[in-house]
Amino acid sequence: MSLLIDNVGTLVTNDPELGEGPLGLIEDAALVLGDGVVQWAGPRAATPEAAAAERFDAGGRAVIPGFVDSHAHLVFAGDRSREFAARMAGERYEAGGIRTTVAATRAATEAELDATTARLVAEARRSGTTTIECKSGYGLTVADEARSLAVAGRHTDEVTYLGAHVVAPEYADDPAAYVALVTGPMLDACAPHARWIDVFCEQGAFDGDQARAILSAGLERGLTPRVHANQLGHGPGVQLAVELGAASADHVTHVTDADVDALANGDTVATLLPGAEFSTRATYPDARRLLDAGVTVALAADCNPGTSYTTSLPFCIALAVREMGMTPDEAVWAATAGGARALRRDDVGRLGPGARADAVLLDAPSHLHLAYRPGVHLAAAVWAGGVRA
Ligand SMILES: [Zn+2]
């Protein structure tokens, strides 16, 4: 079965060979989906004859690639709204708040964790996210981390082992023993469930040497690194990520010129997570500085119960444009093609022939409305793998 999406006001392909600029924009466009992939995309006047069995009239509205959210923590239990309220009343965020969620997650049944993850993936989908990464990191025992990854794997292929989220409370007096667990028996149990390994490299979590040991152990087991880096202060995370060939350094809020240079000259994407700065009332990362230096930038929602309880990439796009110096075009690219780069995927984040048929119809004439109309639900229809969600 194939589907012609016809009468598209603005089509974002993210393929400069198909249209104008880095977004590959085509005005008055059409798109043919079939067998789960994009079969054709171009100007409406050039639509192939007998293009498709079915026709969908976009009514002059915009179509963009599904959002690729490359950073999420969806397997958890509990609620931290009171902590959020306290923070908004003036308390400071420190990395230890994660332990509250760890206690609740360990106490939850697998069915409860599964239901929460499913609910959040569906919520993300309704706002236009068709690819989402998911980390463990609220179990922090061998069994609880492996269970979290098994749950994540039922909802996405992009599964990340984050046993090194914080030092488990049982090891508070002996972090070295916890690192040995994360790089030993926990890695043995988790590696079969994961594609990626991540570490929270931050004061109060893991220092540079510990992060290097953890990521190197993962690399030896075939897991590719991604790093929570330079969120709360300056640290070694960004440069370690680049040195180890991480797919992404995430947060990248407090960076030196040397950090920016390393990103610009390496293969590591800088994934910015403005929902975290919004929800902790912190200083936003300077996306303009990174983009001007030639760094590849992605935007992700960082959905987690402590510091960014949102699944909405449109919200992050609006923040990135208003607060981080990005243009609307750059922000839309970062939330689609940028996310795909951060996951080292070339089949998503674009709408050229052969790409996965992940498309979002916006209730707007162009993608600019994602930043222009903040807080408004614009995803009028979402196709994932060619299937209307
Ligand atoms: Zn995170």
Short mmCIF file of C-alpha atoms and ligand atoms in Angstrom, two decimals:
data_model
loop_
_atom_site.label_atom_id
_atom_site.label_comp_id
_atom_site.label_asym_id
_atom_site.label_seq_id
_atom_site.Cartn_x
_atom_site.Cartn_y
_atom_site.Cartn_z
CA MET A 1 0.00 0.00 0.00
CA SER A 2 1.23 3.47 -0.79
CA LEU A 3 0.06 6.92 0.25
CA LEU A 4 0.32 10.21 -1.59
CA ILE A 5 0.48 13.17 0.81
CA ASP A 6 -0.60 15.89 -1.57
CA ASN A 7 -1.00 19.67 -1.42
CA VAL A 8 1.79 20.24 1.13
CA GLY A 9 2.38 23.98 1.72
CA THR A 10 5.99 23.57 2.85
CA LEU A 11 7.83 20.26 2.89
CA VAL A 12 10.95 19.96 5.06
CA THR A 13 13.07 17.16 3.59
CA ASN A 14 16.41 17.94 5.33
CA ASP A 15 17.95 16.98 2.00
CA PRO A 16 19.66 19.98 0.33
CA GLU A 17 19.64 18.10 -2.99
CA LEU A 18 15.84 18.00 -3.00
CA GLY A 19 15.07 21.59 -2.05
CA GLU A 20 16.23 24.91 -0.78
CA GLY A 21 18.82 25.40 1.97
CA PRO A 22 19.95 22.98 4.67
CA LEU A 23 16.31 22.01 5.32
CA GLY A 24 15.78 21.07 1.66
CA LEU A 25 12.56 23.09 1.62
CA ILE A 26 10.03 22.49 -1.14
CA GLU A 27 6.99 24.77 -1.47
CA ASP A 28 3.74 23.36 -2.90
CA ALA A 29 5.05 19.84 -2.52
CA ALA A 30 3.94 16.22 -2.42
CA LEU A 31 5.30 13.07 -0.84
CA VAL A 32 4.76 9.39 -1.59
CA LEU A 33 5.08 6.85 1.22
CA GLY A 34 5.13 3.10 0.62
CA ASP A 35 6.59 -0.07 2.11
CA GLY A 36 7.45 1.91 5.23
CA VAL A 37 9.74 4.34 3.42
CA VAL A 38 9.63 7.56 1.44
CA GLN A 39 9.32 6.61 -2.22
CA TRP A 40 9.24 10.07 -3.70
CA ALA A 41 9.34 13.70 -2.55
CA GLY A 42 9.23 16.82 -4.72
CA PRO A 43 7.20 19.67 -6.19
CA ARG A 44 3.54 18.84 -6.54
CA ALA A 45 3.63 19.57 -10.27
CA ALA A 46 6.15 16.76 -10.71
CA THR A 47 4.20 14.09 -8.82
CA PRO A 48 4.64 10.77 -10.65
CA GLU A 49 1.55 9.48 -12.47
CA ALA A 50 -0.39 6.83 -10.58
CA ALA A 51 1.73 7.77 -7.60
CA ALA A 52 -0.20 5.97 -4.92
CA ALA A 53 -3.21 3.91 -4.04
CA GLU A 54 -4.42 6.44 -1.48
CA ARG A 55 -4.37 10.24 -1.37
CA PHE A 56 -4.19 12.47 1.70
CA ASP A 57 -4.84 16.17 1.18
CA ALA A 58 -2.55 18.22 3.44
CA GLY A 59 -4.61 21.33 2.65
CA GLY A 60 -1.61 23.59 2.18
CA ARG A 61 -0.15 22.75 5.57
CA ALA A 62 3.49 21.86 6.32
CA VAL A 63 5.01 18.39 6.55
CA ILE A 64 8.28 17.77 8.39
CA PRO A 65 10.29 14.64 9.27
CA GLY A 66 9.26 13.05 12.56
CA PHE A 67 11.26 14.39 15.49
CA VAL A 68 14.26 12.32 16.59
CA ASP A 69 14.57 12.64 20.36
CA SER A 70 18.05 11.35 21.17
CA HIS A 71 17.97 11.75 24.96
CA ALA A 72 15.25 10.42 27.27
CA HIS A 73 14.88 8.73 30.66
CA LEU A 74 11.48 7.06 30.42
CA VAL A 75 11.81 3.98 32.67
CA PHE A 76 11.05 5.22 36.16
CA ALA A 77 8.42 5.38 38.86
CA GLY A 78 7.38 8.12 41.25
CA ASP A 79 6.67 11.80 41.03
CA ARG A 80 8.96 14.73 41.83
CA SER A 81 6.55 17.61 41.38
CA ARG A 82 7.10 18.74 44.98
CA GLU A 83 10.86 18.87 44.43
CA PHE A 84 10.16 20.96 41.32
CA ALA A 85 7.94 23.31 43.30
CA ALA A 86 10.60 23.61 46.02
CA ARG A 87 13.22 24.42 43.39
CA MET A 88 10.97 27.09 41.90
CA ALA A 89 10.72 28.47 45.45
CA GLY A 90 14.49 28.90 45.51
CA GLU A 91 16.20 25.58 46.29
CA ARG A 92 19.17 24.59 44.13
CA TYR A 93 19.32 21.44 41.93
CA GLU A 94 22.03 18.91 42.75
CA ALA A 95 22.67 15.57 41.06
CA GLY A 96 21.51 13.60 44.14
CA GLY A 97 17.79 14.11 43.45
CA ILE A 98 18.05 11.11 41.13
CA ARG A 99 18.15 8.87 44.22
CA THR A 100 14.51 9.70 45.02
CA THR A 101 13.48 8.20 41.69
CA VAL A 102 15.81 5.22 42.20
CA ALA A 103 13.95 4.21 45.36
CA ALA A 104 10.56 4.46 43.64
CA THR A 105 11.76 2.62 40.52
CA ARG A 106 13.18 -0.30 42.49
CA ALA A 107 9.88 -0.60 44.36
CA ALA A 108 7.79 -0.64 41.18
CA THR A 109 6.70 -3.75 39.30
CA GLU A 110 7.93 -4.36 35.77
CA ALA A 111 4.35 -3.91 34.53
CA GLU A 112 4.22 -0.47 36.13
CA LEU A 113 7.52 0.56 34.53
CA ASP A 114 6.31 -0.77 31.20
CA ALA A 115 3.07 1.20 31.44
CA THR A 116 4.87 4.47 32.27
CA THR A 117 7.31 4.02 29.41
CA ALA A 118 4.49 3.22 26.97
CA ARG A 119 2.53 6.26 28.13
CA LEU A 120 5.50 8.60 27.61
CA VAL A 121 6.41 7.16 24.21
CA ALA A 122 2.78 7.66 23.13
CA GLU A 123 2.80 11.19 24.52
CA ALA A 124 5.98 11.97 22.58
CA ARG A 125 4.44 10.47 19.45
CA ARG A 126 1.40 12.73 19.68
CA SER A 127 3.69 15.79 19.57
CA GLY A 128 5.52 14.40 16.52
CA THR A 129 8.40 12.30 17.89
CA THR A 130 8.82 9.12 15.85
CA THR A 131 12.26 8.02 17.11
CA ILE A 132 13.17 8.16 20.80
CA GLU A 133 16.21 7.02 22.72
CA CYS A 134 15.69 5.60 26.21
CA LYS A 135 18.16 5.16 29.06
CA SER A 136 18.24 3.04 32.19
CA GLY A 137 19.73 4.69 35.27
CA TYR A 138 17.07 4.54 37.97
CA GLY A 139 17.75 0.94 39.01
CA LEU A 140 21.46 1.02 39.93
CA THR A 141 21.57 -2.67 40.83
CA VAL A 142 22.44 -5.42 38.36
CA ALA A 143 18.87 -6.74 38.30
CA ASP A 144 17.15 -3.34 38.28
CA GLU A 145 19.32 -1.94 35.49
CA ALA A 146 18.84 -5.04 33.33
CA ARG A 147 15.09 -4.88 33.99
CA SER A 148 14.96 -1.20 32.98
CA LEU A 149 16.76 -1.93 29.73
CA ALA A 150 14.45 -4.86 28.96
CA VAL A 151 11.49 -2.52 29.45
CA ALA A 152 13.09 0.19 27.25
CA GLY A 153 13.77 -2.34 24.52
CA ARG A 154 10.06 -3.11 24.23
CA HIS A 155 9.45 0.51 23.16
CA THR A 156 12.52 1.56 21.16
CA ASP A 157 15.63 0.22 19.41
CA GLU A 158 17.74 3.07 20.81
CA VAL A 159 18.50 1.70 24.26
CA THR A 160 21.23 3.14 26.49
CA TYR A 161 22.85 1.58 29.54
CA LEU A 162 23.20 4.30 32.19
CA GLY A 163 24.19 2.34 35.27
CA ALA A 164 26.53 5.29 35.87
CA HIS A 165 23.76 7.83 36.43
CA VAL A 166 24.81 8.39 40.06
CA VAL A 167 26.64 6.20 42.56
CA ALA A 168 24.05 3.80 44.00
CA PRO A 169 23.13 4.76 47.59
CA GLU A 170 24.54 1.45 48.92
CA TYR A 171 27.97 2.48 47.61
CA ALA A 172 27.99 6.08 48.85
CA ASP A 173 31.12 5.40 50.92
CA ASP A 174 32.87 3.37 48.24
CA PRO A 175 32.32 4.82 44.76
CA ALA A 176 35.24 2.79 43.36
CA ALA A 177 33.37 -0.40 44.20
CA TYR A 178 30.31 0.95 42.39
CA VAL A 179 32.40 1.73 39.28
CA ALA A 180 33.71 -1.85 39.46
CA LEU A 181 30.12 -3.10 39.54
CA VAL A 182 29.07 -0.87 36.62
CA THR A 183 32.03 -2.02 34.52
CA GLY A 184 31.77 -5.66 35.65
CA PRO A 185 28.69 -7.71 36.53
CA MET A 186 26.22 -4.91 35.71
CA LEU A 187 27.75 -4.42 32.27
CA ASP A 188 27.63 -8.20 31.69
CA ALA A 189 23.90 -8.20 32.44
CA CYS A 190 23.11 -5.01 30.54
CA ALA A 191 25.26 -5.07 27.39
CA PRO A 192 23.01 -7.58 25.57
CA HIS A 193 20.04 -5.19 25.97
CA ALA A 194 21.74 -1.97 24.87
CA ARG A 195 23.25 -0.20 21.87
CA TRP A 196 24.77 2.69 23.83
CA ILE A 197 26.56 3.35 27.12
CA ASP A 198 26.22 6.67 28.95
CA VAL A 199 27.68 8.26 32.08
CA PHE A 200 26.73 11.36 34.09
CA CYS A 201 30.13 13.07 34.21
CA GLU A 202 29.51 15.79 36.77
CA GLN A 203 30.43 16.83 40.28
CA GLY A 204 28.28 14.72 42.59
CA ALA A 205 28.13 11.92 40.01
CA PHE A 206 31.27 10.59 38.22
CA ASP A 207 34.59 12.33 37.62
CA GLY A 208 36.66 12.17 34.44
CA ASP A 209 38.69 9.11 35.40
CA GLN A 210 35.62 7.16 36.48
CA ALA A 211 33.73 8.19 33.34
CA ARG A 212 36.65 7.10 31.15
CA ALA A 213 36.80 3.70 32.84
CA ILE A 214 33.04 3.19 32.44
CA LEU A 215 32.86 4.25 28.80
CA SER A 216 35.98 2.27 27.88
CA ALA A 217 34.50 -0.87 29.43
CA GLY A 218 31.35 -0.32 27.37
CA LEU A 219 33.35 0.20 24.19
CA GLU A 220 35.08 -3.14 24.75
CA ARG A 221 31.63 -4.74 24.84
CA GLY A 222 30.53 -3.09 21.60
CA LEU A 223 28.52 -0.28 23.15
CA THR A 224 29.06 3.21 21.73
CA PRO A 225 29.44 6.06 24.24
CA ARG A 226 27.23 9.06 24.80
CA VAL A 227 27.98 11.36 27.73
CA HIS A 228 26.04 13.64 30.09
CA ALA A 229 28.65 16.40 29.97
CA ASN A 230 29.17 19.89 31.37
CA GLN A 231 25.59 20.38 32.58
CA LEU A 232 26.04 21.93 36.01
CA GLY A 233 29.58 23.24 35.67
CA HIS A 234 32.83 23.02 33.72
CA GLY A 235 34.29 19.53 33.64
CA PRO A 236 36.11 16.95 31.52
CA GLY A 237 32.95 15.40 30.00
CA VAL A 238 32.87 17.12 26.61
CA GLN A 239 36.52 16.49 25.78
CA LEU A 240 36.33 12.92 27.04
CA ALA A 241 33.30 12.33 24.79
CA VAL A 242 35.16 13.60 21.73
CA GLU A 243 38.32 11.68 22.60
CA LEU A 244 36.44 8.40 22.95
CA GLY A 245 34.43 8.94 19.77
CA ALA A 246 31.10 9.31 21.57
CA ALA A 247 28.11 9.79 19.30
CA SER A 248 26.96 12.68 21.44
CA ALA A 249 27.89 14.95 24.33
CA ASP A 250 24.68 15.99 26.01
CA HIS A 251 23.81 19.23 27.87
CA VAL A 252 27.07 21.09 26.94
CA THR A 253 25.96 24.08 28.97
CA HIS A 254 29.25 25.13 30.62
CA VAL A 255 32.01 24.94 28.02
CA THR A 256 35.41 26.46 27.41
CA ASP A 257 36.80 27.48 24.03
CA ALA A 258 38.83 24.25 24.09
CA ASP A 259 35.62 22.25 24.56
CA VAL A 260 33.99 24.02 21.61
CA ASP A 261 37.10 23.43 19.46
CA ALA A 262 37.11 19.75 20.37
CA LEU A 263 33.46 19.39 19.32
CA ALA A 264 34.02 21.33 16.10
CA ASN A 265 36.95 19.10 15.14
CA GLY A 266 35.49 15.77 16.27
CA ASP A 267 32.64 13.44 15.30
CA THR A 268 30.63 14.05 18.46
CA VAL A 269 27.29 15.85 18.22
CA ALA A 270 26.44 18.44 20.89
CA THR A 271 22.94 17.58 22.10
CA LEU A 272 21.31 20.49 23.87
CA LEU A 273 18.50 19.86 26.36
CA PRO A 274 16.81 23.18 27.11
CA GLY A 275 13.97 21.51 29.02
CA ALA A 276 16.52 20.89 31.80
CA GLU A 277 17.58 24.52 32.08
CA PHE A 278 13.94 25.59 31.91
CA SER A 279 12.94 23.20 34.71
CA THR A 280 15.91 24.01 36.93
CA ARG A 281 15.82 27.74 36.17
CA ALA A 282 19.42 27.52 35.02
CA THR A 283 21.45 29.27 32.35
CA TYR A 284 20.77 27.90 28.85
CA PRO A 285 23.59 26.54 26.69
CA ASP A 286 24.85 28.96 24.04
CA ALA A 287 23.80 27.23 20.85
CA ARG A 288 24.86 30.21 18.73
CA ARG A 289 28.46 29.89 19.92
CA LEU A 290 28.50 26.16 19.06
CA LEU A 291 26.86 26.61 15.64
CA ASP A 292 29.15 29.50 14.70
CA ALA A 293 32.15 27.29 15.55
CA GLY A 294 30.86 24.57 13.20
CA VAL A 295 29.60 22.12 15.84
CA THR A 296 26.75 19.78 14.86
CA VAL A 297 23.89 20.52 17.27
CA ALA A 298 20.93 18.33 18.19
CA LEU A 299 17.96 19.21 20.38
CA ALA A 300 16.40 16.61 22.67
CA ALA A 301 13.72 16.77 25.38
CA ASP A 302 15.62 14.92 28.15
CA CYS A 303 12.30 13.63 29.47
CA ASN A 304 12.92 12.62 33.09
CA PRO A 305 10.94 13.03 36.29
CA GLY A 306 13.43 15.30 38.06
CA THR A 307 14.70 18.04 35.80
CA SER A 308 12.79 18.04 32.50
CA TYR A 309 9.46 16.29 32.63
CA THR A 310 8.48 17.04 29.05
CA THR A 311 8.38 14.92 25.89
CA SER A 312 7.76 17.92 23.64
CA LEU A 313 10.37 18.78 21.03
CA PRO A 314 8.22 21.69 19.78
CA PHE A 315 8.61 23.16 23.28
CA CYS A 316 12.40 22.66 23.07
CA ILE A 317 12.49 24.25 19.62
CA ALA A 318 10.70 27.32 20.95
CA LEU A 319 13.14 27.56 23.88
CA ALA A 320 16.15 27.10 21.61
CA VAL A 321 15.02 29.93 19.37
CA ARG A 322 13.99 32.31 22.14
CA GLU A 323 16.76 31.57 24.66
CA MET A 324 19.72 29.96 22.89
CA GLY A 325 20.29 32.03 19.76
CA MET A 326 19.11 29.44 17.24
CA THR A 327 17.12 30.40 14.16
CA PRO A 328 13.81 28.56 13.65
CA ASP A 329 15.37 26.66 10.72
CA GLU A 330 18.37 25.58 12.83
CA ALA A 331 16.15 24.44 15.68
CA VAL A 332 13.89 22.35 13.44
CA TRP A 333 16.95 20.77 11.81
CA ALA A 334 18.48 20.04 15.23
CA ALA A 335 15.31 18.29 16.47
CA THR A 336 15.09 16.10 13.36
CA ALA A 337 18.32 15.62 11.38
CA GLY A 338 20.44 16.64 14.37
CA GLY A 339 18.85 13.97 16.56
CA ALA A 340 19.45 11.42 13.81
CA ARG A 341 23.16 12.38 13.72
CA ALA A 342 23.31 12.02 17.50
CA LEU A 343 21.99 8.47 17.11
CA ARG A 344 24.16 7.82 14.06
CA ARG A 345 21.10 7.09 11.96
CA ASP A 346 20.72 8.07 8.32
CA ASP A 347 17.29 6.49 7.83
CA VAL A 348 15.42 8.98 10.04
CA GLY A 349 15.35 12.76 10.47
CA ARG A 350 14.86 13.37 6.73
CA LEU A 351 12.18 12.84 4.10
CA GLY A 352 14.13 11.90 0.98
CA PRO A 353 13.68 8.68 -1.00
CA GLY A 354 14.63 5.63 1.06
CA ALA A 355 14.20 7.31 4.44
CA ARG A 356 11.78 5.79 6.93
CA ALA A 357 8.28 7.10 6.31
CA ASP A 358 8.22 9.09 9.56
CA ALA A 359 6.37 12.33 8.83
CA VAL A 360 4.44 14.94 10.76
CA LEU A 361 1.68 17.12 9.35
CA LEU A 362 1.69 20.47 11.13
CA ASP A 363 -1.47 22.46 11.61
CA ALA A 364 0.43 25.42 10.12
CA PRO A 365 1.63 26.56 6.70
CA SER A 366 5.32 26.18 7.58
CA HIS A 367 7.78 24.73 10.07
CA LEU A 368 8.47 28.28 11.35
CA HIS A 369 5.27 28.04 13.36
CA LEU A 370 6.90 25.52 15.71
CA ALA A 371 8.81 28.41 17.30
CA TYR A 372 6.35 31.16 16.32
CA ARG A 373 3.43 29.47 18.15
CA PRO A 374 4.99 28.23 21.43
CA GLY A 375 2.95 25.91 23.61
CA VAL A 376 0.45 25.16 20.85
CA HIS A 377 -0.14 21.56 19.78
CA LEU A 378 0.63 21.59 16.05
CA ALA A 379 1.07 17.90 15.16
CA ALA A 380 -2.17 17.32 13.23
CA ALA A 381 -1.14 13.87 11.97
CA VAL A 382 1.87 11.61 12.55
CA TRP A 383 3.02 8.73 10.34
CA ALA A 384 5.59 6.29 11.71
CA GLY A 385 6.99 3.83 9.21
CA GLY A 386 4.19 4.93 6.89
CA VAL A 387 1.49 4.03 9.38
CA ARG A 388 -0.75 6.78 10.73
CA ALA A 389 -0.24 6.83 14.50
ZN ZN B 1 19.76 12.92 30.84
#
